Amino acid sequence: MSYKVLITEDIDKEGKDYLKKFGYEIKIAENIREETLIKEVKDCDAILVRMALITAKIMEAGIKLKVISKFGVGVDNIDVKEATKRGIRVTNSPESNKNTVAEYTMGLIISLAKKLFLYDRELRKGNFNIRENLSMDLEGKVLGIIGAGSIGKLVATKASKGFGMKVIEFKRNINELEESEYIEITDDLEYVFKHSDFISLHVPLTESTKNLIGEREFSLMKPEAFLINTARGEVVNNNALVEALLNNKIAGAAIDVYEGEVPSEDNPIFKLENVIVTPHTAAHTEEAMKRMSLHPAIGIQEILSGKDVSWPVN
């Protein structure tokens, strides 16, 4: 039986070649506006989605729709509750970019600790004496990890085993066997913020994590501590972050994600010199892009062929 897959935004050829190998017909969406996807999904059995919003109206129009598969990890752009109600399976690709994001996170932590961006900027101005503004060692410093999933655990491993950092993982359900010489597990969020030199966020965007980090959390942090966000922009209250940075309540931040995905040009975060900003690129390596294209294609094939699903969401 021939199936048709709607790809909302183009992907690497690995994913498309995989689908074609099984005889799937591929349709690339003209754009990601809801009205466009409503028209284009009508004869499709599956959607492979990157950042497009997959709404109830799109699912309603997809009269043949059986599976929605996510390029990447976060499924906050998919109405999973509606999909479940309609019997539409949702899959994602949690194994595709976890090491890539973990490496990027460590790069941001190193850049903050070693003041790489400050040194680069000032030396280009002729300020050789900026070297007197001393950086810090990571060994012995405390890294607080909010979100001890696959990426958070990899960051913990790299930080503790690679750099000799002490790690505190925030986790709601604690298994004491998970603790080690370098890694402490706690269900006390306040404790993490009070005792960490770096806080790294790795939680998905849900109703419970939206604005999880705000004025109160920043007030608990050490004035010499840093925040790193490679999770989702909406997890952090942007106004509270700006206020904390402007008033030196924290030493700095590294931000890869923003509310609404694409940040507004007048976002005050861009005017601050104690912040590293990057355009949601933590997972954007050549290798990860290939995996993120292939893995959702695998999810589609598994569901439509009746096999066990490697990365189920619902």
PDB file of C-alpha atoms in Angstrom:
ATOM      1  CA  MET A   1       0.000   0.000   0.000  1.00  0.00           C
ATOM      2  CA  SER A   2       1.376   3.441  -0.945  1.00  0.00           C
ATOM      3  CA  TYR A   3       1.370   6.165   1.689  1.00  0.00           C
ATOM      4  CA  LYS A   4       1.816   9.917   1.336  1.00  0.00           C
ATOM      5  CA  VAL A   5       3.885  12.024   3.778  1.00  0.00           C
ATOM      6  CA  LEU A   6       3.557  15.787   4.161  1.00  0.00           C
ATOM      7  CA  ILE A   7       6.867  17.379   5.199  1.00  0.00           C
ATOM      8  CA  THR A   8       6.105  20.825   6.572  1.00  0.00           C
ATOM      9  CA  GLU A   9       9.655  22.200   6.141  1.00  0.00           C
ATOM     10  CA  ASP A  10      12.317  20.539   4.012  1.00  0.00           C
ATOM     11  CA  ILE A  11      14.679  18.081   5.688  1.00  0.00           C
ATOM     12  CA  ASP A  12      17.995  16.415   4.889  1.00  0.00           C
ATOM     13  CA  LYS A  13      17.979  13.832   2.108  1.00  0.00           C
ATOM     14  CA  GLU A  14      18.611  10.933   4.554  1.00  0.00           C
ATOM     15  CA  GLY A  15      15.047  11.161   5.820  1.00  0.00           C
ATOM     16  CA  LYS A  16      13.491  11.570   2.389  1.00  0.00           C
ATOM     17  CA  ASP A  17      15.567   8.732   0.913  1.00  0.00           C
ATOM     18  CA  TYR A  18      14.492   6.460   3.767  1.00  0.00           C
ATOM     19  CA  LEU A  19      10.807   7.126   3.093  1.00  0.00           C
ATOM     20  CA  LYS A  20      11.234   6.699  -0.663  1.00  0.00           C
ATOM     21  CA  LYS A  21      12.939   3.346  -0.071  1.00  0.00           C
ATOM     22  CA  PHE A  22       9.652   2.089   1.385  1.00  0.00           C
ATOM     23  CA  GLY A  23       7.612   3.516  -1.472  1.00  0.00           C
ATOM     24  CA  TYR A  24       6.256   6.604   0.264  1.00  0.00           C
ATOM     25  CA  GLU A  25       5.190   9.603  -1.785  1.00  0.00           C
ATOM     26  CA  ILE A  26       6.613  12.850  -0.376  1.00  0.00           C
ATOM     27  CA  LYS A  27       4.972  16.264  -0.470  1.00  0.00           C
ATOM     28  CA  ILE A  28       6.862  19.361   0.724  1.00  0.00           C
ATOM     29  CA  ALA A  29       4.501  22.050   2.040  1.00  0.00           C
ATOM     30  CA  GLU A  30       4.429  25.343   0.158  1.00  0.00           C
ATOM     31  CA  ASN A  31       4.621  27.185   3.500  1.00  0.00           C
ATOM     32  CA  ILE A  32       3.726  26.504   7.137  1.00  0.00           C
ATOM     33  CA  ARG A  33       0.646  28.705   7.490  1.00  0.00           C
ATOM     34  CA  GLU A  34      -2.293  26.866   9.000  1.00  0.00           C
ATOM     35  CA  GLU A  35      -4.558  27.450   5.983  1.00  0.00           C
ATOM     36  CA  THR A  36      -1.893  26.008   3.673  1.00  0.00           C
ATOM     37  CA  LEU A  37      -1.324  22.903   5.769  1.00  0.00           C
ATOM     38  CA  ILE A  38      -5.088  22.339   6.028  1.00  0.00           C
ATOM     39  CA  LYS A  39      -5.243  22.122   2.235  1.00  0.00           C
ATOM     40  CA  GLU A  40      -2.125  20.034   1.777  1.00  0.00           C
ATOM     41  CA  VAL A  41      -2.744  17.434   4.496  1.00  0.00           C
ATOM     42  CA  LYS A  42      -6.062  16.188   3.109  1.00  0.00           C
ATOM     43  CA  ASP A  43      -4.618  13.240   1.178  1.00  0.00           C
ATOM     44  CA  CYS A  44      -1.686  12.515   3.507  1.00  0.00           C
ATOM     45  CA  ASP A  45      -1.190   9.601   5.886  1.00  0.00           C
ATOM     46  CA  ALA A  46       1.620  11.205   7.859  1.00  0.00           C
ATOM     47  CA  ILE A  47       3.138  14.577   8.734  1.00  0.00           C
ATOM     48  CA  LEU A  48       6.845  15.056   9.339  1.00  0.00           C
ATOM     49  CA  VAL A  49       7.109  18.397  11.120  1.00  0.00           C
ATOM     50  CA  ARG A  50       9.912  20.703  12.182  1.00  0.00           C
ATOM     51  CA  MET A  51       8.685  24.011  13.668  1.00  0.00           C
ATOM     52  CA  ALA A  52       5.238  24.361  12.051  1.00  0.00           C
ATOM     53  CA  LEU A  53       2.256  24.418  14.408  1.00  0.00           C
ATOM     54  CA  ILE A  54       0.155  21.276  13.987  1.00  0.00           C
ATOM     55  CA  THR A  55      -3.259  22.303  15.255  1.00  0.00           C
ATOM     56  CA  ALA A  56      -6.615  20.598  15.753  1.00  0.00           C
ATOM     57  CA  LYS A  57      -7.873  22.160  12.493  1.00  0.00           C
ATOM     58  CA  ILE A  58      -5.007  20.611  10.549  1.00  0.00           C
ATOM     59  CA  MET A  59      -5.681  17.221  12.105  1.00  0.00           C
ATOM     60  CA  GLU A  60      -9.373  17.524  11.331  1.00  0.00           C
ATOM     61  CA  ALA A  61      -8.539  18.181   7.683  1.00  0.00           C
ATOM     62  CA  GLY A  62      -6.232  15.166   7.570  1.00  0.00           C
ATOM     63  CA  ILE A  63      -8.904  12.574   7.063  1.00  0.00           C
ATOM     64  CA  LYS A  64      -6.263   9.888   6.336  1.00  0.00           C
ATOM     65  CA  LEU A  65      -3.784  11.134   8.941  1.00  0.00           C
ATOM     66  CA  LYS A  66      -2.337   8.381  11.144  1.00  0.00           C
ATOM     67  CA  VAL A  67       0.961   9.739  12.456  1.00  0.00           C
ATOM     68  CA  ILE A  68       2.711  13.036  13.194  1.00  0.00           C
ATOM     69  CA  SER A  69       6.472  12.662  13.573  1.00  0.00           C
ATOM     70  CA  LYS A  70       8.710  15.399  14.985  1.00  0.00           C
ATOM     71  CA  PHE A  71      12.077  16.461  13.611  1.00  0.00           C
ATOM     72  CA  GLY A  72      13.829  16.896  16.975  1.00  0.00           C
ATOM     73  CA  VAL A  73      12.670  16.459  20.550  1.00  0.00           C
ATOM     74  CA  GLY A  74      10.214  19.112  21.738  1.00  0.00           C
ATOM     75  CA  VAL A  75       6.609  18.506  20.678  1.00  0.00           C
ATOM     76  CA  ASP A  76       5.140  21.751  22.032  1.00  0.00           C
ATOM     77  CA  ASN A  77       4.252  22.755  18.443  1.00  0.00           C
ATOM     78  CA  ILE A  78       1.993  19.701  18.149  1.00  0.00           C
ATOM     79  CA  ASP A  79      -1.400  19.476  19.849  1.00  0.00           C
ATOM     80  CA  VAL A  80      -0.615  16.056  21.306  1.00  0.00           C
ATOM     81  CA  LYS A  81      -3.821  15.950  23.341  1.00  0.00           C
ATOM     82  CA  GLU A  82      -5.907  16.474  20.205  1.00  0.00           C
ATOM     83  CA  ALA A  83      -3.876  13.909  18.284  1.00  0.00           C
ATOM     84  CA  THR A  84      -4.400  11.342  21.024  1.00  0.00           C
ATOM     85  CA  LYS A  85      -8.144  12.051  21.047  1.00  0.00           C
ATOM     86  CA  ARG A  86      -8.265  11.422  17.307  1.00  0.00           C
ATOM     87  CA  GLY A  87      -6.168   8.240  17.476  1.00  0.00           C
ATOM     88  CA  ILE A  88      -3.248   9.856  15.669  1.00  0.00           C
ATOM     89  CA  ARG A  89       0.153   8.633  16.849  1.00  0.00           C
ATOM     90  CA  VAL A  90       2.890  11.139  17.662  1.00  0.00           C
ATOM     91  CA  THR A  91       6.602  10.331  17.656  1.00  0.00           C
ATOM     92  CA  ASN A  92       9.739  12.391  18.080  1.00  0.00           C
ATOM     93  CA  SER A  93      13.526  12.007  17.798  1.00  0.00           C
ATOM     94  CA  PRO A  94      15.076  12.223  21.283  1.00  0.00           C
ATOM     95  CA  GLU A  95      18.198  10.273  20.358  1.00  0.00           C
ATOM     96  CA  SER A  96      19.006  12.370  17.287  1.00  0.00           C
ATOM     97  CA  ASN A  97      20.510  15.457  18.884  1.00  0.00           C
ATOM     98  CA  LYS A  98      21.074  14.753  22.575  1.00  0.00           C
ATOM     99  CA  ASN A  99      24.870  14.576  22.370  1.00  0.00           C
ATOM    100  CA  THR A 100      24.964  17.559  20.006  1.00  0.00           C
ATOM    101  CA  VAL A 101      23.008  19.755  22.433  1.00  0.00           C
ATOM    102  CA  ALA A 102      25.037  18.474  25.390  1.00  0.00           C
ATOM    103  CA  GLU A 103      28.271  19.428  23.624  1.00  0.00           C
ATOM    104  CA  TYR A 104      26.883  22.860  22.772  1.00  0.00           C
ATOM    105  CA  THR A 105      25.798  23.395  26.368  1.00  0.00           C
ATOM    106  CA  MET A 106      29.288  22.605  27.613  1.00  0.00           C
ATOM    107  CA  GLY A 107      30.661  25.023  25.008  1.00  0.00           C
ATOM    108  CA  LEU A 108      28.468  27.786  26.409  1.00  0.00           C
ATOM    109  CA  ILE A 109      29.496  26.976  29.986  1.00  0.00           C
ATOM    110  CA  ILE A 110      33.179  27.116  29.000  1.00  0.00           C
ATOM    111  CA  SER A 111      32.659  30.374  27.099  1.00  0.00           C
ATOM    112  CA  LEU A 112      31.015  31.990  30.118  1.00  0.00           C
ATOM    113  CA  ALA A 113      33.604  30.723  32.601  1.00  0.00           C
ATOM    114  CA  LYS A 114      36.589  31.654  30.430  1.00  0.00           C
ATOM    115  CA  LYS A 115      35.105  35.004  29.274  1.00  0.00           C
ATOM    116  CA  LEU A 116      35.925  34.144  25.660  1.00  0.00           C
ATOM    117  CA  PHE A 117      33.454  36.587  24.114  1.00  0.00           C
ATOM    118  CA  LEU A 118      34.568  39.423  26.402  1.00  0.00           C
ATOM    119  CA  TYR A 119      38.249  38.848  25.631  1.00  0.00           C
ATOM    120  CA  ASP A 120      37.597  38.621  21.898  1.00  0.00           C
ATOM    121  CA  ARG A 121      35.517  41.801  21.843  1.00  0.00           C
ATOM    122  CA  GLU A 122      37.908  43.883  23.930  1.00  0.00           C
ATOM    123  CA  LEU A 123      41.120  42.740  22.254  1.00  0.00           C
ATOM    124  CA  ARG A 124      39.674  43.708  18.866  1.00  0.00           C
ATOM    125  CA  LYS A 125      39.304  47.218  20.343  1.00  0.00           C
ATOM    126  CA  GLY A 126      42.988  47.218  21.301  1.00  0.00           C
ATOM    127  CA  ASN A 127      42.369  46.513  24.991  1.00  0.00           C
ATOM    128  CA  PHE A 128      45.143  44.009  25.769  1.00  0.00           C
ATOM    129  CA  ASN A 129      44.775  44.713  29.479  1.00  0.00           C
ATOM    130  CA  ILE A 130      41.409  42.960  29.484  1.00  0.00           C
ATOM    131  CA  ARG A 131      43.504  39.929  30.449  1.00  0.00           C
ATOM    132  CA  GLU A 132      43.555  41.358  33.970  1.00  0.00           C
ATOM    133  CA  ASN A 133      39.801  40.635  34.155  1.00  0.00           C
ATOM    134  CA  LEU A 134      40.323  37.073  35.353  1.00  0.00           C
ATOM    135  CA  SER A 135      38.241  34.092  34.273  1.00  0.00           C
ATOM    136  CA  MET A 136      37.513  30.983  36.365  1.00  0.00           C
ATOM    137  CA  ASP A 137      38.284  27.279  36.487  1.00  0.00           C
ATOM    138  CA  LEU A 138      35.392  24.858  36.097  1.00  0.00           C
ATOM    139  CA  GLU A 139      36.896  22.165  38.295  1.00  0.00           C
ATOM    140  CA  GLY A 140      35.077  22.115  41.619  1.00  0.00           C
ATOM    141  CA  LYS A 141      32.318  24.466  40.471  1.00  0.00           C
ATOM    142  CA  VAL A 142      28.686  23.396  40.896  1.00  0.00           C
ATOM    143  CA  LEU A 143      26.454  22.857  37.874  1.00  0.00           C
ATOM    144  CA  GLY A 144      22.721  22.746  38.545  1.00  0.00           C
ATOM    145  CA  ILE A 145      20.739  20.858  35.927  1.00  0.00           C
ATOM    146  CA  ILE A 146      17.007  21.451  35.635  1.00  0.00           C
ATOM    147  CA  GLY A 147      15.612  18.591  33.571  1.00  0.00           C
ATOM    148  CA  ALA A 148      17.471  15.319  34.052  1.00  0.00           C
ATOM    149  CA  GLY A 149      16.373  13.698  30.790  1.00  0.00           C
ATOM    150  CA  SER A 150      18.699  12.291  28.154  1.00  0.00           C
ATOM    151  CA  ILE A 151      20.341  15.647  27.361  1.00  0.00           C
ATOM    152  CA  GLY A 152      20.591  16.739  30.990  1.00  0.00           C
ATOM    153  CA  LYS A 153      22.207  13.446  31.965  1.00  0.00           C
ATOM    154  CA  LEU A 154      24.776  13.760  29.179  1.00  0.00           C
ATOM    155  CA  VAL A 155      25.631  17.301  30.269  1.00  0.00           C
ATOM    156  CA  ALA A 156      26.046  16.009  33.827  1.00  0.00           C
ATOM    157  CA  THR A 157      28.404  13.279  32.647  1.00  0.00           C
ATOM    158  CA  LYS A 158      30.504  15.618  30.506  1.00  0.00           C
ATOM    159  CA  ALA A 159      30.697  18.251  33.225  1.00  0.00           C
ATOM    160  CA  SER A 160      31.582  15.864  36.057  1.00  0.00           C
ATOM    161  CA  LYS A 161      33.841  13.375  34.285  1.00  0.00           C
ATOM    162  CA  GLY A 162      35.349  15.769  31.771  1.00  0.00           C
ATOM    163  CA  PHE A 163      35.801  18.910  33.884  1.00  0.00           C
ATOM    164  CA  GLY A 164      35.604  17.762  37.496  1.00  0.00           C
ATOM    165  CA  MET A 165      32.476  19.814  38.193  1.00  0.00           C
ATOM    166  CA  LYS A 166      30.038  18.907  40.939  1.00  0.00           C
ATOM    167  CA  VAL A 167      26.518  18.405  39.597  1.00  0.00           C
ATOM    168  CA  ILE A 168      23.133  18.859  41.255  1.00  0.00           C
ATOM    169  CA  GLU A 169      20.256  17.434  39.229  1.00  0.00           C
ATOM    170  CA  PHE A 170      16.714  18.566  39.924  1.00  0.00           C
ATOM    171  CA  LYS A 171      14.356  15.642  39.583  1.00  0.00           C
ATOM    172  CA  ARG A 172      10.798  15.231  40.826  1.00  0.00           C
ATOM    173  CA  ASN A 173      11.056  11.448  41.278  1.00  0.00           C
ATOM    174  CA  ILE A 174      14.343  10.485  42.886  1.00  0.00           C
ATOM    175  CA  ASN A 175      16.069   7.140  42.581  1.00  0.00           C
ATOM    176  CA  GLU A 176      18.903   7.139  45.149  1.00  0.00           C
ATOM    177  CA  LEU A 177      20.868   4.657  43.031  1.00  0.00           C
ATOM    178  CA  GLU A 178      21.397   7.390  40.441  1.00  0.00           C
ATOM    179  CA  GLU A 179      23.632   9.443  42.725  1.00  0.00           C
ATOM    180  CA  SER A 180      27.403   9.185  42.351  1.00  0.00           C
ATOM    181  CA  GLU A 181      30.542  10.821  43.721  1.00  0.00           C
ATOM    182  CA  TYR A 182      30.036  13.898  41.546  1.00  0.00           C
ATOM    183  CA  ILE A 183      26.256  13.948  40.990  1.00  0.00           C
ATOM    184  CA  GLU A 184      23.688  14.812  43.644  1.00  0.00           C
ATOM    185  CA  ILE A 185      19.967  14.347  42.985  1.00  0.00           C
ATOM    186  CA  THR A 186      17.358  16.561  44.621  1.00  0.00           C
ATOM    187  CA  ASP A 187      13.656  17.348  44.309  1.00  0.00           C
ATOM    188  CA  ASP A 188      14.221  20.785  45.903  1.00  0.00           C
ATOM    189  CA  LEU A 189      14.383  23.391  43.115  1.00  0.00           C
ATOM    190  CA  GLU A 190      15.265  26.156  45.558  1.00  0.00           C
ATOM    191  CA  TYR A 191      18.277  24.154  46.740  1.00  0.00           C
ATOM    192  CA  VAL A 192      19.601  23.904  43.174  1.00  0.00           C
ATOM    193  CA  PHE A 193      19.364  27.647  42.570  1.00  0.00           C
ATOM    194  CA  LYS A 194      20.992  28.543  45.891  1.00  0.00           C
ATOM    195  CA  HIS A 195      24.002  26.258  45.537  1.00  0.00           C
ATOM    196  CA  SER A 196      24.880  26.321  41.829  1.00  0.00           C
ATOM    197  CA  ASP A 197      27.535  28.342  40.022  1.00  0.00           C
ATOM    198  CA  PHE A 198      25.883  27.493  36.692  1.00  0.00           C
ATOM    199  CA  ILE A 199      22.244  26.589  36.018  1.00  0.00           C
ATOM    200  CA  SER A 200      21.512  24.715  32.783  1.00  0.00           C
ATOM    201  CA  LEU A 201      17.939  24.184  31.590  1.00  0.00           C
ATOM    202  CA  HIS A 202      16.879  20.992  29.789  1.00  0.00           C
ATOM    203  CA  VAL A 203      13.119  20.729  30.353  1.00  0.00           C
ATOM    204  CA  PRO A 204      10.435  20.471  27.653  1.00  0.00           C
ATOM    205  CA  LEU A 205       7.878  23.259  27.332  1.00  0.00           C
ATOM    206  CA  THR A 206       4.674  22.254  29.117  1.00  0.00           C
ATOM    207  CA  GLU A 207       2.066  24.051  31.183  1.00  0.00           C
ATOM    208  CA  SER A 208       4.083  23.239  34.308  1.00  0.00           C
ATOM    209  CA  THR A 209       7.413  24.496  32.908  1.00  0.00           C
ATOM    210  CA  LYS A 210       6.202  27.717  31.264  1.00  0.00           C
ATOM    211  CA  ASN A 211       7.809  30.633  33.164  1.00  0.00           C
ATOM    212  CA  LEU A 212       9.375  28.087  35.498  1.00  0.00           C
ATOM    213  CA  ILE A 213      12.310  30.451  35.983  1.00  0.00           C
ATOM    214  CA  GLY A 214      11.350  33.939  37.086  1.00  0.00           C
ATOM    215  CA  GLU A 215      12.105  36.707  39.554  1.00  0.00           C
ATOM    216  CA  ARG A 216      12.059  34.439  42.603  1.00  0.00           C
ATOM    217  CA  GLU A 217      14.482  31.919  41.102  1.00  0.00           C
ATOM    218  CA  PHE A 218      16.930  34.646  40.035  1.00  0.00           C
ATOM    219  CA  SER A 219      16.787  36.108  43.551  1.00  0.00           C
ATOM    220  CA  LEU A 220      17.988  32.754  44.901  1.00  0.00           C
ATOM    221  CA  MET A 221      21.011  32.523  42.608  1.00  0.00           C
ATOM    222  CA  LYS A 222      24.531  33.582  43.595  1.00  0.00           C
ATOM    223  CA  PRO A 223      25.498  36.976  42.131  1.00  0.00           C
ATOM    224  CA  GLU A 224      28.464  35.248  40.442  1.00  0.00           C
ATOM    225  CA  ALA A 225      26.304  32.497  38.900  1.00  0.00           C
ATOM    226  CA  PHE A 226      25.294  31.999  35.266  1.00  0.00           C
ATOM    227  CA  LEU A 227      22.152  30.731  33.511  1.00  0.00           C
ATOM    228  CA  ILE A 228      22.289  28.615  30.336  1.00  0.00           C
ATOM    229  CA  ASN A 229      19.095  27.965  28.355  1.00  0.00           C
ATOM    230  CA  THR A 230      19.133  25.540  25.430  1.00  0.00           C
ATOM    231  CA  ALA A 231      15.634  24.218  26.241  1.00  0.00           C
ATOM    232  CA  ARG A 232      12.756  26.532  25.295  1.00  0.00           C
ATOM    233  CA  GLY A 233      12.505  30.296  25.560  1.00  0.00           C
ATOM    234  CA  GLU A 234       9.163  30.254  27.343  1.00  0.00           C
ATOM    235  CA  VAL A 235      10.655  28.323  30.274  1.00  0.00           C
ATOM    236  CA  VAL A 236      12.284  31.584  31.412  1.00  0.00           C
ATOM    237  CA  ASN A 237      10.466  34.846  32.082  1.00  0.00           C
ATOM    238  CA  ASN A 238      12.412  37.154  29.765  1.00  0.00           C
ATOM    239  CA  ASN A 239      11.626  40.346  31.709  1.00  0.00           C
ATOM    240  CA  ALA A 240      12.851  38.766  34.932  1.00  0.00           C
ATOM    241  CA  LEU A 241      16.019  37.588  33.193  1.00  0.00           C
ATOM    242  CA  VAL A 242      16.761  41.043  31.797  1.00  0.00           C
ATOM    243  CA  GLU A 243      16.151  42.618  35.207  1.00  0.00           C
ATOM    244  CA  ALA A 244      18.476  40.114  36.904  1.00  0.00           C
ATOM    245  CA  LEU A 245      21.235  40.765  34.370  1.00  0.00           C
ATOM    246  CA  LEU A 246      20.870  44.548  34.396  1.00  0.00           C
ATOM    247  CA  ASN A 247      21.020  44.704  38.185  1.00  0.00           C
ATOM    248  CA  ASN A 248      23.865  42.173  38.547  1.00  0.00           C
ATOM    249  CA  LYS A 249      21.702  39.714  40.451  1.00  0.00           C
ATOM    250  CA  ILE A 250      23.475  37.087  38.349  1.00  0.00           C
ATOM    251  CA  ALA A 251      26.800  37.346  36.517  1.00  0.00           C
ATOM    252  CA  GLY A 252      25.592  36.448  33.050  1.00  0.00           C
ATOM    253  CA  ALA A 253      23.713  34.070  30.782  1.00  0.00           C
ATOM    254  CA  ALA A 254      23.923  32.111  27.556  1.00  0.00           C
ATOM    255  CA  ILE A 255      20.627  32.000  25.675  1.00  0.00           C
ATOM    256  CA  ASP A 256      19.913  29.870  22.596  1.00  0.00           C
ATOM    257  CA  VAL A 257      16.094  29.894  22.654  1.00  0.00           C
ATOM    258  CA  TYR A 258      13.457  32.626  22.755  1.00  0.00           C
ATOM    259  CA  GLU A 259       9.751  33.101  23.291  1.00  0.00           C
ATOM    260  CA  GLY A 260       7.923  32.511  20.026  1.00  0.00           C
ATOM    261  CA  GLU A 261      11.022  30.872  18.482  1.00  0.00           C
ATOM    262  CA  VAL A 262      12.259  33.896  16.486  1.00  0.00           C
ATOM    263  CA  PRO A 263      13.078  36.740  18.913  1.00  0.00           C
ATOM    264  CA  SER A 264      11.957  40.294  18.270  1.00  0.00           C
ATOM    265  CA  GLU A 265      14.724  42.644  17.165  1.00  0.00           C
ATOM    266  CA  ASP A 266      14.030  44.953  20.095  1.00  0.00           C
ATOM    267  CA  ASN A 267      14.415  42.208  22.701  1.00  0.00           C
ATOM    268  CA  PRO A 268      16.439  43.962  25.457  1.00  0.00           C
ATOM    269  CA  ILE A 269      18.531  40.827  25.947  1.00  0.00           C
ATOM    270  CA  PHE A 270      20.500  41.768  22.805  1.00  0.00           C
ATOM    271  CA  LYS A 271      21.682  45.033  24.345  1.00  0.00           C
ATOM    272  CA  LEU A 272      23.353  43.355  27.315  1.00  0.00           C
ATOM    273  CA  GLU A 273      27.058  42.589  27.194  1.00  0.00           C
ATOM    274  CA  ASN A 274      26.972  39.912  29.917  1.00  0.00           C
ATOM    275  CA  VAL A 275      24.917  37.587  27.708  1.00  0.00           C
ATOM    276  CA  ILE A 276      25.897  35.177  24.941  1.00  0.00           C
ATOM    277  CA  VAL A 277      23.055  34.897  22.421  1.00  0.00           C
ATOM    278  CA  THR A 278      22.775  32.282  19.671  1.00  0.00           C
ATOM    279  CA  PRO A 279      19.916  31.613  17.189  1.00  0.00           C
ATOM    280  CA  HIS A 280      18.550  28.253  18.417  1.00  0.00           C
ATOM    281  CA  THR A 281      21.562  26.425  16.998  1.00  0.00           C
ATOM    282  CA  ALA A 282      22.394  23.994  19.813  1.00  0.00           C
ATOM    283  CA  ALA A 283      21.278  21.050  17.663  1.00  0.00           C
ATOM    284  CA  HIS A 284      22.397  22.444  14.317  1.00  0.00           C
ATOM    285  CA  THR A 285      25.343  20.329  13.253  1.00  0.00           C
ATOM    286  CA  GLU A 286      25.610  18.421   9.979  1.00  0.00           C
ATOM    287  CA  GLU A 287      25.518  15.110  11.826  1.00  0.00           C
ATOM    288  CA  ALA A 288      22.521  15.989  13.986  1.00  0.00           C
ATOM    289  CA  MET A 289      20.550  17.330  11.017  1.00  0.00           C
ATOM    290  CA  LYS A 290      20.947  13.991   9.257  1.00  0.00           C
ATOM    291  CA  ARG A 291      19.802  12.089  12.332  1.00  0.00           C
ATOM    292  CA  MET A 292      16.890  14.472  12.951  1.00  0.00           C
ATOM    293  CA  SER A 293      15.763  13.893   9.365  1.00  0.00           C
ATOM    294  CA  LEU A 294      16.134  10.124   9.521  1.00  0.00           C
ATOM    295  CA  HIS A 295      14.661   9.349  12.940  1.00  0.00           C
ATOM    296  CA  PRO A 296      11.175  10.860  12.373  1.00  0.00           C
ATOM    297  CA  ALA A 297      11.078   9.028   9.037  1.00  0.00           C
ATOM    298  CA  ILE A 298      11.802   5.818  10.936  1.00  0.00           C
ATOM    299  CA  GLY A 299       8.946   6.652  13.326  1.00  0.00           C
ATOM    300  CA  ILE A 300       6.541   7.062  10.419  1.00  0.00           C
ATOM    301  CA  GLN A 301       7.584   3.757   8.882  1.00  0.00           C
ATOM    302  CA  GLU A 302       7.299   1.938  12.220  1.00  0.00           C
ATOM    303  CA  ILE A 303       3.752   3.134  12.827  1.00  0.00           C
ATOM    304  CA  LEU A 304       2.421   2.705   9.306  1.00  0.00           C
ATOM    305  CA  SER A 305       3.937  -0.789   9.053  1.00  0.00           C
ATOM    306  CA  GLY A 306       2.601  -1.846  12.456  1.00  0.00           C
ATOM    307  CA  LYS A 307       5.980  -2.261  14.139  1.00  0.00           C
ATOM    308  CA  ASP A 308       6.976  -1.359  17.693  1.00  0.00           C
ATOM    309  CA  VAL A 309       7.658   2.365  17.946  1.00  0.00           C
ATOM    310  CA  SER A 310      11.167   3.415  18.999  1.00  0.00           C
ATOM    311  CA  TRP A 311      10.286   6.927  20.224  1.00  0.00           C
ATOM    312  CA  PRO A 312       6.569   7.185  21.066  1.00  0.00           C
ATOM    313  CA  VAL A 313       5.089  10.397  22.494  1.00  0.00           C
ATOM    314  CA  ASN A 314       1.474   9.224  22.910  1.00  0.00           C
TER     315      ASN A 314
END
